[in-house]
Structure formats: structure tokens, C-alpha cells
């Protein structure tokens, strides 16, 4: 079964094609600046790679281009687009319509109604899914909601201290996100260690970031709450923030609630604190050269990670393994060092040389550490591919 996994942005479309259940990646590609005068397109199939510019007006056209690449007579990997059994999406939020679902009108309406919770994600996904349903009615579309993995979290770790009817009637609770990434880390750690009952804290650190406490590959807590704006500071999103500061800011700035929320979701985080960049690579370079606000932004980020790390050791009753994943988690030597520093009291000791030389799937703890420390690249796409196959086969 050939499954296409789509990762959408408001003006982007990235894909991977898998041959399932062997889980062989056949192709990957992407298109940026969809809807602009010229879109940047790339594709990798086997040894073949090419990049070019062309006009791609919408996401349906992006999928058409993707299918034409996959079926190219010279270097494609499919005889026909009919070989694509389904398209899976790493969708974000649909409230109590969580789980893994076939894309239909009720789901799309729900996602659109909740766009305020995930403004950077829900609108482009719902719009693209509508386009694709119309353009390719014969191909099943499957939405793997990011919240699904966290449905196992106990009520005491999901419930806000708010009027109870807000939870019951308006679905206001700690939903949790990055489900595909944390699910992959949970299953991969069982494979790497040969143990299926590990207490694992997964640190997904990238453009958006979260920590997840897992026991036996099951989610017990996640640092993201009602929206993907919460928890740790992100690239340009605020993270945890006291809502009672908003009326103060409204009076001080004259801005509306909507304008302030836009600022918090696009001008906050590492970018807002540093005034320089939301990219950790830029901040680490600037901090090394004495940039005080870059140093502050990194310090706040490291402190927030450690805050949740300590809390999740309590949730789990200890920890067997800490895993760093995501673009920052996998690549920032200094971040891993800062996060793991002075934790010997908890049996956590990093080996500086192993940390410096970490690549792919690496253990970086010292020999006398009681807790394993890993760097493991995540693979959200293969999780979505598996879920897509299960859903399609369940429909048959």
C-alpha cells in the first residue's frame, strides 16, 4: 500500500511517500510559497533530486504537481497516481473530535470553528483538505489529530482550575500536542532498549517545543495545553503566560485583544525576548558574542525545559530515559548541556564528549549516570503513515 503523508503550512506543502507496511520511504518533496508568483519546488526519488520554480496557485495544484513528480516516466516511483491508497495529514486540533479520522464535512467544520486555538495550523489544513476532497474524491484522506496521543492523560493532569462547565461545554482543557513525535519516541525507545515499560521524558524542541512524560509508551502529561501557543517558549510564540496581563496591556498600548493575541503568537517567544531571532542557532552565536538579550532568551528557554523536566519526574515517579528530539534537541550541544547540568542529585549525568559528538541515534549519558540520555531524530511522518493504513483498512 502506497501512502502519501502531507505536512501543510499556509503557503507550503511537504510530503513523503511510503510503501507500507514495509515502511520504505519511496520519495520526499516540497513546495514553498504556494499562491505566490513563483513557488519553490523540490523532489527526491532514489538518487534523483531536482529543484525548480513554477506557479502553484493552491494546495490542490501542489498535490497535482506532487503526483506528476511521483509518476514521472524517467525517474518517478509510481506507474500511476491510482497507486496512492490514501493521503495522511498530521492535523492539529478538532477539540473532542480527536483521534485518527477520515476527513469528512463534520471534521472540517469543527476544525474551522476552532481556528482561534490553532491559527497557524487549522485554517490551511481545512482549506487544503477541502481542495483535495474536491480534486481527488477517489483518494481517502485521513487526519491524524495531534491531540490523540494525549487522550490517556489523567484528568488531574488535563483539567484547568476553571468553572467546570467551561470544560464540559466549551472543551477548555489541556489537550496536548506534538502527539505524532512523542508517540514515535515512545515506540522507538522500546525498540532501542528492548524494554516496553520505560519511564521516558521526551523533549521535542524545535520551532515549537514540548515535553511529554510517558510510561510504557503511553502519554501521562504534556507541556502544551489548550493551544499550541502554551507551555515552553517557542520560536515566536509566548508559551505560558498570565491572562490577567492582557487588560493591563490593552490599557497601556491601546491595542485590542485580537491584536495582543497576534503579538503573543507571532512576536513573542525567543524572538520577542531577544529582539534578534527566534532561531536557537542565531541566539547561541549572538550569546557567545555577548548579546545580553540573546543570553536572556536562551536562559528562559533552558529554565522552562528544566521546570517541566523536574515536574515530569514527579509525574512518573522517576525517569529511566530523557530523549532530545526535534531540530533544536537533535542539534544543539549547548542546550542539552544546560538542560542536564547539576542534575546529579536525580541520577542524571551527561558525558560532555558523547554530547559533543552525538549523531543520529546516540546515547550521551556518562557511564555512572542512573538515567539514560538519548538523542533520537523523530519521524512523525511514519507515525501518520501507520495510522493512515490502519484507518483505511478499518474502513474496508
mmCIF file of C-alpha atoms in Angstrom:
data_model
loop_
_atom_site.group_PDB
_atom_site.id
_atom_site.type_symbol
_atom_site.label_atom_id
_atom_site.label_comp_id
_atom_site.label_asym_id
_atom_site.label_seq_id
_atom_site.Cartn_x
_atom_site.Cartn_y
_atom_site.Cartn_z
ATOM 1 C CA UNK A 1 0.000 0.000 0.000
ATOM 2 C CA UNK A 2 1.421 3.371 -1.067
ATOM 3 C CA UNK A 3 0.604 6.179 1.404
ATOM 4 C CA UNK A 4 1.308 9.866 0.902
ATOM 5 C CA UNK A 5 1.887 11.851 4.105
ATOM 6 C CA UNK A 6 1.285 15.588 3.812
ATOM 7 C CA UNK A 7 2.622 18.311 6.099
ATOM 8 C CA UNK A 8 0.876 21.586 5.334
ATOM 9 C CA UNK A 9 1.553 25.209 6.075
ATOM 10 C CA UNK A 10 -0.442 28.216 4.965
ATOM 11 C CA UNK A 11 1.780 28.542 1.864
ATOM 12 C CA UNK A 12 3.675 25.249 1.881
ATOM 13 C CA UNK A 13 3.199 21.560 1.128
ATOM 14 C CA UNK A 14 5.759 18.937 2.131
ATOM 15 C CA UNK A 15 5.289 15.246 1.505
ATOM 16 C CA UNK A 16 6.751 11.789 1.896
ATOM 17 C CA UNK A 17 5.597 8.670 0.079
ATOM 18 C CA UNK A 18 5.843 5.359 1.918
ATOM 19 C CA UNK A 19 5.452 1.784 0.799
ATOM 20 C CA UNK A 20 3.515 0.176 3.629
ATOM 21 C CA UNK A 21 3.638 -1.930 5.703
ATOM 22 C CA UNK A 22 7.350 -2.299 4.884
ATOM 23 C CA UNK A 23 7.727 1.389 5.871
ATOM 24 C CA UNK A 24 10.088 2.096 2.988
ATOM 25 C CA UNK A 25 10.289 5.773 2.047
ATOM 26 C CA UNK A 26 9.984 5.980 -1.725
ATOM 27 C CA UNK A 27 10.080 9.755 -2.188
ATOM 28 C CA UNK A 28 10.018 13.125 -0.498
ATOM 29 C CA UNK A 29 9.379 16.585 -1.804
ATOM 30 C CA UNK A 30 8.010 20.000 -1.043
ATOM 31 C CA UNK A 31 6.637 23.247 -2.376
ATOM 32 C CA UNK A 32 7.065 26.639 -0.701
ATOM 33 C CA UNK A 33 5.377 29.974 -1.395
ATOM 34 C CA UNK A 34 2.168 28.414 -2.718
ATOM 35 C CA UNK A 35 -0.054 31.137 -4.163
ATOM 36 C CA UNK A 36 2.829 33.464 -4.953
ATOM 37 C CA UNK A 37 4.096 34.400 -8.383
ATOM 38 C CA UNK A 38 6.696 31.646 -8.288
ATOM 39 C CA UNK A 39 6.778 28.683 -5.916
ATOM 40 C CA UNK A 40 9.953 26.816 -4.997
ATOM 41 C CA UNK A 41 9.594 23.074 -5.652
ATOM 42 C CA UNK A 42 11.888 20.142 -4.906
ATOM 43 C CA UNK A 43 11.684 16.364 -5.126
ATOM 44 C CA UNK A 44 13.926 13.443 -4.110
ATOM 45 C CA UNK A 45 13.245 9.985 -5.522
ATOM 46 C CA UNK A 46 16.087 7.499 -5.142
ATOM 47 C CA UNK A 47 19.236 9.127 -6.466
ATOM 48 C CA UNK A 48 17.262 11.753 -8.367
ATOM 49 C CA UNK A 49 16.884 15.245 -6.912
ATOM 50 C CA UNK A 50 15.766 18.394 -8.621
ATOM 51 C CA UNK A 51 14.614 21.889 -7.722
ATOM 52 C CA UNK A 52 12.786 24.423 -9.816
ATOM 53 C CA UNK A 53 10.444 27.414 -9.687
ATOM 54 C CA UNK A 54 6.900 27.458 -11.063
ATOM 55 C CA UNK A 55 3.490 28.897 -10.304
ATOM 56 C CA UNK A 56 1.498 26.742 -7.850
ATOM 57 C CA UNK A 57 -1.762 28.579 -7.067
ATOM 58 C CA UNK A 58 -3.177 26.377 -4.280
ATOM 59 C CA UNK A 59 -2.724 23.132 -2.367
ATOM 60 C CA UNK A 60 -4.723 21.075 -4.880
ATOM 61 C CA UNK A 61 -2.281 22.186 -7.559
ATOM 62 C CA UNK A 62 0.564 21.281 -5.189
ATOM 63 C CA UNK A 63 -0.760 17.722 -4.874
ATOM 64 C CA UNK A 64 -1.169 17.519 -8.656
ATOM 65 C CA UNK A 65 2.475 18.541 -9.035
ATOM 66 C CA UNK A 66 3.474 16.004 -6.384
ATOM 67 C CA UNK A 67 1.643 13.201 -8.226
ATOM 68 C CA UNK A 68 3.221 14.235 -11.538
ATOM 69 C CA UNK A 69 6.643 14.015 -9.892
ATOM 70 C CA UNK A 70 5.905 10.585 -8.433
ATOM 71 C CA UNK A 71 4.714 9.263 -11.816
ATOM 72 C CA UNK A 72 7.447 10.869 -13.933
ATOM 73 C CA UNK A 73 8.270 8.431 -16.741
ATOM 74 C CA UNK A 74 12.042 8.814 -16.316
ATOM 75 C CA UNK A 75 12.652 8.901 -12.554
ATOM 76 C CA UNK A 76 9.284 8.517 -10.846
ATOM 77 C CA UNK A 77 8.435 5.672 -8.478
ATOM 78 C CA UNK A 78 4.778 5.084 -9.422
ATOM 79 C CA UNK A 79 3.192 3.849 -12.620
ATOM 80 C CA UNK A 80 0.019 5.800 -11.889
ATOM 81 C CA UNK A 81 -1.477 8.079 -9.252
ATOM 82 C CA UNK A 82 -4.049 5.331 -8.716
ATOM 83 C CA UNK A 83 -1.377 3.515 -6.697
ATOM 84 C CA UNK A 84 -1.763 6.091 -3.887
ATOM 85 C CA UNK A 85 -4.119 4.362 -1.456
ATOM 86 C CA UNK A 86 -4.545 7.340 0.850
ATOM 87 C CA UNK A 87 -3.229 10.719 1.984
ATOM 88 C CA UNK A 88 -2.488 11.176 5.673
ATOM 89 C CA UNK A 89 -2.315 14.563 7.396
ATOM 90 C CA UNK A 90 -0.620 15.496 10.668
ATOM 91 C CA UNK A 91 -3.610 17.641 11.581
ATOM 92 C CA UNK A 92 -3.585 19.671 14.771
ATOM 93 C CA UNK A 93 -6.841 20.408 16.566
ATOM 94 C CA UNK A 94 -10.512 19.455 16.392
ATOM 95 C CA UNK A 95 -11.437 19.501 20.084
ATOM 96 C CA UNK A 96 -13.349 16.420 21.159
ATOM 97 C CA UNK A 97 -13.171 15.108 17.593
ATOM 98 C CA UNK A 98 -9.701 13.820 18.396
ATOM 99 C CA UNK A 99 -8.124 10.544 17.327
ATOM 100 C CA UNK A 100 -7.479 9.454 13.734
ATOM 101 C CA UNK A 101 -10.351 10.102 11.359
ATOM 102 C CA UNK A 102 -11.383 10.028 7.744
ATOM 103 C CA UNK A 103 -11.728 13.594 6.531
ATOM 104 C CA UNK A 104 -15.384 14.492 6.141
ATOM 105 C CA UNK A 105 -17.540 17.610 6.459
ATOM 106 C CA UNK A 106 -18.172 17.395 10.206
ATOM 107 C CA UNK A 107 -14.453 17.273 10.957
ATOM 108 C CA UNK A 108 -13.641 20.154 8.611
ATOM 109 C CA UNK A 109 -16.388 22.317 10.109
ATOM 110 C CA UNK A 110 -15.095 21.600 13.602
ATOM 111 C CA UNK A 111 -11.504 22.451 12.639
ATOM 112 C CA UNK A 112 -12.637 25.733 11.085
ATOM 113 C CA UNK A 113 -14.706 26.613 14.161
ATOM 114 C CA UNK A 114 -11.632 26.113 16.374
ATOM 115 C CA UNK A 115 -9.218 28.109 14.218
ATOM 116 C CA UNK A 116 -8.646 30.603 17.040
ATOM 117 C CA UNK A 117 -6.938 27.834 19.039
ATOM 118 C CA UNK A 118 -4.515 26.895 16.255
ATOM 119 C CA UNK A 119 -4.489 29.905 13.911
ATOM 120 C CA UNK A 120 -1.269 28.882 12.144
ATOM 121 C CA UNK A 121 -2.461 25.322 11.515
ATOM 122 C CA UNK A 122 -6.229 24.774 11.310
ATOM 123 C CA UNK A 123 -7.102 27.248 8.523
ATOM 124 C CA UNK A 124 -4.532 25.975 5.971
ATOM 125 C CA UNK A 125 -5.278 22.328 6.779
ATOM 126 C CA UNK A 126 -9.048 22.713 6.490
ATOM 127 C CA UNK A 127 -8.726 24.736 3.299
ATOM 128 C CA UNK A 128 -6.310 22.282 1.697
ATOM 129 C CA UNK A 129 -8.367 19.259 2.714
ATOM 130 C CA UNK A 130 -11.440 20.778 1.088
ATOM 131 C CA UNK A 131 -9.492 21.407 -2.108
ATOM 132 C CA UNK A 132 -8.121 17.864 -2.140
ATOM 133 C CA UNK A 133 -11.505 16.237 -1.454
ATOM 134 C CA UNK A 134 -12.860 18.043 -4.478
ATOM 135 C CA UNK A 135 -9.863 17.424 -6.713
ATOM 136 C CA UNK A 136 -9.262 13.760 -5.714
ATOM 137 C CA UNK A 137 -12.581 12.307 -4.495
ATOM 138 C CA UNK A 138 -11.306 8.780 -5.131
ATOM 139 C CA UNK A 139 -8.367 9.056 -2.662
ATOM 140 C CA UNK A 140 -9.251 8.635 1.046
ATOM 141 C CA UNK A 141 -7.968 11.466 3.224
ATOM 142 C CA UNK A 142 -7.053 10.686 6.839
ATOM 143 C CA UNK A 143 -6.493 13.251 9.607
ATOM 144 C CA UNK A 144 -4.242 12.118 12.460
ATOM 145 C CA UNK A 145 -5.009 14.701 15.145
ATOM 146 C CA UNK A 146 -2.039 15.809 17.248
ATOM 147 C CA UNK A 147 -4.135 15.572 20.410
ATOM 148 C CA UNK A 148 -4.900 11.851 20.001
ATOM 149 C CA UNK A 149 -1.786 10.545 21.762
ATOM 150 C CA UNK A 150 -2.599 12.503 24.906
ATOM 151 C CA UNK A 151 -6.095 11.138 25.497
ATOM 152 C CA UNK A 152 -4.514 8.792 28.076
ATOM 153 C CA UNK A 153 -3.514 11.680 30.368
ATOM 154 C CA UNK A 154 -5.322 11.502 33.718
ATOM 155 C CA UNK A 155 -7.975 14.175 34.453
ATOM 156 C CA UNK A 156 -5.857 15.771 37.186
ATOM 157 C CA UNK A 157 -3.168 16.482 34.581
ATOM 158 C CA UNK A 158 -5.612 17.693 31.916
ATOM 159 C CA UNK A 159 -8.072 19.867 33.820
ATOM 160 C CA UNK A 160 -7.714 23.607 34.318
ATOM 161 C CA UNK A 161 -8.902 25.145 37.597
ATOM 162 C CA UNK A 162 -11.787 26.926 35.843
ATOM 163 C CA UNK A 163 -15.571 26.834 36.168
ATOM 164 C CA UNK A 164 -16.305 23.180 35.448
ATOM 165 C CA UNK A 165 -18.883 23.903 32.760
ATOM 166 C CA UNK A 166 -16.170 25.533 30.665
ATOM 167 C CA UNK A 167 -14.537 22.131 30.414
ATOM 168 C CA UNK A 168 -17.818 20.267 29.818
ATOM 169 C CA UNK A 169 -19.481 22.714 27.435
ATOM 170 C CA UNK A 170 -16.598 24.534 25.723
ATOM 171 C CA UNK A 171 -13.876 21.845 25.686
ATOM 172 C CA UNK A 172 -11.387 24.026 27.571
ATOM 173 C CA UNK A 173 -8.710 21.652 28.869
ATOM 174 C CA UNK A 174 -5.064 20.717 28.446
ATOM 175 C CA UNK A 175 -5.293 18.875 25.142
ATOM 176 C CA UNK A 176 -1.571 18.420 24.460
ATOM 177 C CA UNK A 177 0.085 18.401 21.035
ATOM 178 C CA UNK A 178 3.122 17.035 19.144
ATOM 179 C CA UNK A 179 1.416 13.670 19.511
ATOM 180 C CA UNK A 180 2.987 12.062 16.438
ATOM 181 C CA UNK A 181 6.515 12.964 17.535
ATOM 182 C CA UNK A 182 6.113 11.824 21.135
ATOM 183 C CA UNK A 183 4.335 8.632 20.025
ATOM 184 C CA UNK A 184 7.289 7.838 17.748
ATOM 185 C CA UNK A 185 9.829 8.463 20.519
ATOM 186 C CA UNK A 186 7.896 6.206 22.886
ATOM 187 C CA UNK A 187 7.792 3.308 20.440
ATOM 188 C CA UNK A 188 11.356 3.848 19.224
ATOM 189 C CA UNK A 189 12.778 3.824 22.746
ATOM 190 C CA UNK A 190 11.127 0.448 23.352
ATOM 191 C CA UNK A 191 12.844 -0.839 20.201
ATOM 192 C CA UNK A 192 16.238 0.646 21.071
ATOM 193 C CA UNK A 193 16.293 -0.620 24.650
ATOM 194 C CA UNK A 194 14.267 -3.820 24.341
ATOM 195 C CA UNK A 195 12.078 -2.606 27.227
ATOM 196 C CA UNK A 196 8.416 -1.691 26.888
ATOM 197 C CA UNK A 197 7.816 -0.320 30.411
ATOM 198 C CA UNK A 198 10.273 2.597 30.418
ATOM 199 C CA UNK A 199 9.583 5.918 32.099
ATOM 200 C CA UNK A 200 10.588 8.367 29.363
ATOM 201 C CA UNK A 201 10.589 12.158 29.160
ATOM 202 C CA UNK A 202 10.568 13.169 25.508
ATOM 203 C CA UNK A 203 11.891 16.676 24.776
ATOM 204 C CA UNK A 204 10.618 17.758 21.341
ATOM 205 C CA UNK A 205 12.493 21.025 20.825
ATOM 206 C CA UNK A 206 12.203 22.920 17.565
ATOM 207 C CA UNK A 207 10.249 25.796 16.035
ATOM 208 C CA UNK A 208 7.570 24.786 18.505
ATOM 209 C CA UNK A 209 8.512 22.760 21.563
ATOM 210 C CA UNK A 210 7.024 20.496 24.204
ATOM 211 C CA UNK A 211 7.927 17.887 26.791
ATOM 212 C CA UNK A 212 5.956 14.693 27.265
ATOM 213 C CA UNK A 213 6.033 12.272 30.194
ATOM 214 C CA UNK A 214 5.450 8.677 29.041
ATOM 215 C CA UNK A 215 5.288 5.341 30.823
ATOM 216 C CA UNK A 216 5.401 2.283 28.616
ATOM 217 C CA UNK A 217 4.914 4.476 25.539
ATOM 218 C CA UNK A 218 1.688 5.951 26.976
ATOM 219 C CA UNK A 219 1.331 9.719 27.463
ATOM 220 C CA UNK A 220 0.958 10.824 31.090
ATOM 221 C CA UNK A 221 1.496 14.594 30.708
ATOM 222 C CA UNK A 222 2.338 17.128 28.006
ATOM 223 C CA UNK A 223 3.555 20.702 28.441
ATOM 224 C CA UNK A 224 1.247 22.050 25.724
ATOM 225 C CA UNK A 225 -2.218 22.915 26.950
ATOM 226 C CA UNK A 226 -5.407 24.191 25.322
ATOM 227 C CA UNK A 227 -3.465 25.514 22.347
ATOM 228 C CA UNK A 228 -0.077 25.083 20.639
ATOM 229 C CA UNK A 229 0.773 28.572 21.964
ATOM 230 C CA UNK A 230 1.367 27.376 25.533
ATOM 231 C CA UNK A 231 3.977 25.520 27.607
ATOM 232 C CA UNK A 232 7.600 26.267 26.761
ATOM 233 C CA UNK A 233 8.571 29.486 24.963
ATOM 234 C CA UNK A 234 8.595 28.770 21.222
ATOM 235 C CA UNK A 235 10.341 30.339 18.229
ATOM 236 C CA UNK A 236 7.956 33.317 18.169
ATOM 237 C CA UNK A 237 5.103 32.123 20.433
ATOM 238 C CA UNK A 238 4.843 33.160 24.036
ATOM 239 C CA UNK A 239 4.355 29.852 25.842
ATOM 240 C CA UNK A 240 2.928 30.009 29.379
ATOM 241 C CA UNK A 241 1.530 33.486 30.104
ATOM 242 C CA UNK A 242 -0.749 35.035 32.719
ATOM 243 C CA UNK A 243 -4.033 36.039 31.002
ATOM 244 C CA UNK A 244 -4.602 38.772 33.586
ATOM 245 C CA UNK A 245 -1.733 40.707 31.992
ATOM 246 C CA UNK A 246 -3.897 41.253 28.904
ATOM 247 C CA UNK A 247 -6.173 44.005 30.281
ATOM 248 C CA UNK A 248 -3.075 45.782 31.590
ATOM 249 C CA UNK A 249 -1.565 45.663 28.107
ATOM 250 C CA UNK A 250 -4.820 46.754 26.482
ATOM 251 C CA UNK A 251 -4.905 49.892 28.637
ATOM 252 C CA UNK A 252 -1.180 50.586 28.220
ATOM 253 C CA UNK A 253 -0.969 50.070 24.457
ATOM 254 C CA UNK A 254 -4.487 50.816 23.229
ATOM 255 C CA UNK A 255 -4.417 47.543 21.315
ATOM 256 C CA UNK A 256 -7.412 45.251 21.008
ATOM 257 C CA UNK A 257 -7.492 41.733 22.433
ATOM 258 C CA UNK A 258 -7.099 40.341 18.913
ATOM 259 C CA UNK A 259 -4.026 42.497 18.274
ATOM 260 C CA UNK A 260 -2.406 41.445 21.538
ATOM 261 C CA UNK A 261 -3.080 37.755 20.849
ATOM 262 C CA UNK A 262 -1.480 38.182 17.425
ATOM 263 C CA UNK A 263 1.573 39.737 19.087
ATOM 264 C CA UNK A 264 1.789 36.853 21.570
ATOM 265 C CA UNK A 265 1.546 34.246 18.812
ATOM 266 C CA UNK A 266 3.963 35.859 16.342
ATOM 267 C CA UNK A 267 6.201 38.316 18.186
ATOM 268 C CA UNK A 268 6.766 36.517 21.489
ATOM 269 C CA UNK A 269 8.930 33.560 22.430
ATOM 270 C CA UNK A 270 12.655 33.557 21.707
ATOM 271 C CA UNK A 271 12.174 36.273 19.086
ATOM 272 C CA UNK A 272 10.347 38.574 21.452
ATOM 273 C CA UNK A 273 12.790 38.171 24.319
ATOM 274 C CA UNK A 274 15.924 38.538 22.214
ATOM 275 C CA UNK A 275 14.695 41.149 19.744
ATOM 276 C CA UNK A 276 17.028 39.353 17.368
ATOM 277 C CA UNK A 277 15.792 35.974 16.178
ATOM 278 C CA UNK A 278 13.639 33.022 17.094
ATOM 279 C CA UNK A 279 16.275 30.596 15.816
ATOM 280 C CA UNK A 280 18.411 28.999 18.532
ATOM 281 C CA UNK A 281 21.399 28.839 16.198
ATOM 282 C CA UNK A 282 21.376 32.628 15.788
ATOM 283 C CA UNK A 283 20.849 33.138 19.501
ATOM 284 C CA UNK A 284 23.649 30.802 20.543
ATOM 285 C CA UNK A 285 26.071 32.585 18.237
ATOM 286 C CA UNK A 286 24.960 36.004 19.465
ATOM 287 C CA UNK A 287 25.047 34.913 23.110
ATOM 288 C CA UNK A 288 28.613 33.672 22.702
ATOM 289 C CA UNK A 289 29.493 37.162 21.453
ATOM 290 C CA UNK A 290 27.962 38.849 24.490
ATOM 291 C CA UNK A 291 24.444 39.690 23.255
ATOM 292 C CA UNK A 292 22.631 40.037 26.597
ATOM 293 C CA UNK A 293 19.068 39.593 25.331
ATOM 294 C CA UNK A 294 20.082 36.503 23.372
ATOM 295 C CA UNK A 295 21.580 35.166 26.598
ATOM 296 C CA UNK A 296 18.343 36.000 28.430
ATOM 297 C CA UNK A 297 16.145 34.278 25.817
ATOM 298 C CA UNK A 298 18.227 31.109 25.949
ATOM 299 C CA UNK A 299 18.290 31.194 29.732
ATOM 300 C CA UNK A 300 14.500 31.440 29.930
ATOM 301 C CA UNK A 301 14.150 28.606 27.400
ATOM 302 C CA UNK A 302 16.550 26.318 29.268
ATOM 303 C CA UNK A 303 14.893 27.119 32.588
ATOM 304 C CA UNK A 304 11.413 26.323 31.228
ATOM 305 C CA UNK A 305 12.606 22.949 29.902
ATOM 306 C CA UNK A 306 14.136 22.107 33.276
ATOM 307 C CA UNK A 307 10.935 23.205 35.040
ATOM 308 C CA UNK A 308 8.849 20.679 33.111
ATOM 309 C CA UNK A 309 11.592 18.052 33.258
ATOM 310 C CA UNK A 310 11.602 18.162 37.048
ATOM 311 C CA UNK A 311 7.813 18.147 37.218
ATOM 312 C CA UNK A 312 7.557 15.144 34.944
ATOM 313 C CA UNK A 313 9.979 13.151 37.056
ATOM 314 C CA UNK A 314 7.384 13.617 39.796
ATOM 315 C CA UNK A 315 4.505 12.623 37.482
ATOM 316 C CA UNK A 316 6.315 9.415 36.509
ATOM 317 C CA UNK A 317 7.811 8.639 39.907
ATOM 318 C CA UNK A 318 11.321 8.797 38.441
ATOM 319 C CA UNK A 319 12.708 8.557 34.933
ATOM 320 C CA UNK A 320 14.600 5.883 33.016
ATOM 321 C CA UNK A 321 15.440 7.917 29.911
ATOM 322 C CA UNK A 322 15.451 11.508 28.711
ATOM 323 C CA UNK A 323 15.250 11.915 24.938
ATOM 324 C CA UNK A 324 16.140 15.037 22.949
ATOM 325 C CA UNK A 325 14.475 15.303 19.541
ATOM 326 C CA UNK A 326 13.363 17.980 17.056
ATOM 327 C CA UNK A 327 15.651 20.404 15.257
ATOM 328 C CA UNK A 328 16.991 22.033 18.417
ATOM 329 C CA UNK A 329 17.000 18.918 20.575
ATOM 330 C CA UNK A 330 18.930 16.929 17.987
ATOM 331 C CA UNK A 331 21.460 19.610 17.064
ATOM 332 C CA UNK A 332 22.134 21.934 19.994
ATOM 333 C CA UNK A 333 25.050 20.619 22.036
ATOM 334 C CA UNK A 334 24.926 23.571 24.419
ATOM 335 C CA UNK A 335 21.183 23.260 25.079
ATOM 336 C CA UNK A 336 21.495 19.614 26.066
ATOM 337 C CA UNK A 337 24.400 20.521 28.346
ATOM 338 C CA UNK A 338 22.465 23.350 30.029
ATOM 339 C CA UNK A 339 19.294 21.297 30.489
ATOM 340 C CA UNK A 340 21.156 18.364 32.060
ATOM 341 C CA UNK A 341 23.534 20.384 34.222
ATOM 342 C CA UNK A 342 23.501 19.999 38.023
ATOM 343 C CA UNK A 343 21.059 17.092 37.960
ATOM 344 C CA UNK A 344 23.382 14.562 39.531
ATOM 345 C CA UNK A 345 21.065 14.533 42.573
ATOM 346 C CA UNK A 346 18.469 12.914 40.280
ATOM 347 C CA UNK A 347 20.952 10.386 38.863
ATOM 348 C CA UNK A 348 21.314 12.355 35.620
ATOM 349 C CA UNK A 349 24.860 12.913 34.387
ATOM 350 C CA UNK A 350 25.774 13.956 30.835
ATOM 351 C CA UNK A 351 29.024 12.898 29.170
ATOM 352 C CA UNK A 352 30.443 16.068 27.520
ATOM 353 C CA UNK A 353 32.364 14.209 24.800
ATOM 354 C CA UNK A 354 29.432 11.980 23.838
ATOM 355 C CA UNK A 355 27.173 15.015 23.828
ATOM 356 C CA UNK A 356 29.559 16.899 21.549
ATOM 357 C CA UNK A 357 29.786 14.002 19.085
ATOM 358 C CA UNK A 358 26.143 12.892 19.124
ATOM 359 C CA UNK A 359 24.690 11.939 15.757
ATOM 360 C CA UNK A 360 21.595 10.056 14.624
ATOM 361 C CA UNK A 361 20.512 7.798 17.499
ATOM 362 C CA UNK A 362 23.073 8.303 20.259
ATOM 363 C CA UNK A 363 23.366 7.761 23.991
ATOM 364 C CA UNK A 364 25.096 10.704 25.643
ATOM 365 C CA UNK A 365 24.941 9.920 29.371
ATOM 366 C CA UNK A 366 28.054 9.313 31.449
ATOM 367 C CA UNK A 367 28.913 5.763 32.443
ATOM 368 C CA UNK A 368 27.889 6.441 36.053
ATOM 369 C CA UNK A 369 24.542 8.056 35.152
ATOM 370 C CA UNK A 370 21.492 6.223 36.512
ATOM 371 C CA UNK A 371 19.336 7.744 33.765
ATOM 372 C CA UNK A 372 19.866 7.170 30.058
ATOM 373 C CA UNK A 373 20.102 10.325 27.926
ATOM 374 C CA UNK A 374 19.433 9.955 24.226
ATOM 375 C CA UNK A 375 19.424 11.969 21.025
ATOM 376 C CA UNK A 376 16.845 10.407 18.692
ATOM 377 C CA UNK A 377 15.631 12.009 15.448
ATOM 378 C CA UNK A 378 11.851 11.954 15.374
ATOM 379 C CA UNK A 379 9.793 10.585 12.482
ATOM 380 C CA UNK A 380 6.289 11.996 12.644
ATOM 381 C CA UNK A 381 5.573 11.047 9.044
ATOM 382 C CA UNK A 382 5.930 7.296 9.581
ATOM 383 C CA UNK A 383 3.541 7.512 12.537
ATOM 384 C CA UNK A 384 0.949 9.241 10.349
ATOM 385 C CA UNK A 385 1.547 6.673 7.582
ATOM 386 C CA UNK A 386 0.863 3.817 10.027
ATOM 387 C CA UNK A 387 -2.289 5.495 11.295
ATOM 388 C CA UNK A 388 -3.464 6.158 7.745
ATOM 389 C CA UNK A 389 -3.107 2.489 6.817
ATOM 390 C CA UNK A 390 -4.985 1.388 9.942
ATOM 391 C CA UNK A 391 -7.826 3.795 9.206
ATOM 392 C CA UNK A 392 -8.151 2.834 5.546
ATOM 393 C CA UNK A 393 -8.045 -0.867 6.346
ATOM 394 C CA UNK A 394 -10.594 -0.365 9.104
ATOM 395 C CA UNK A 395 -12.956 1.257 6.623
ATOM 396 C CA UNK A 396 -12.709 -1.660 4.187
#
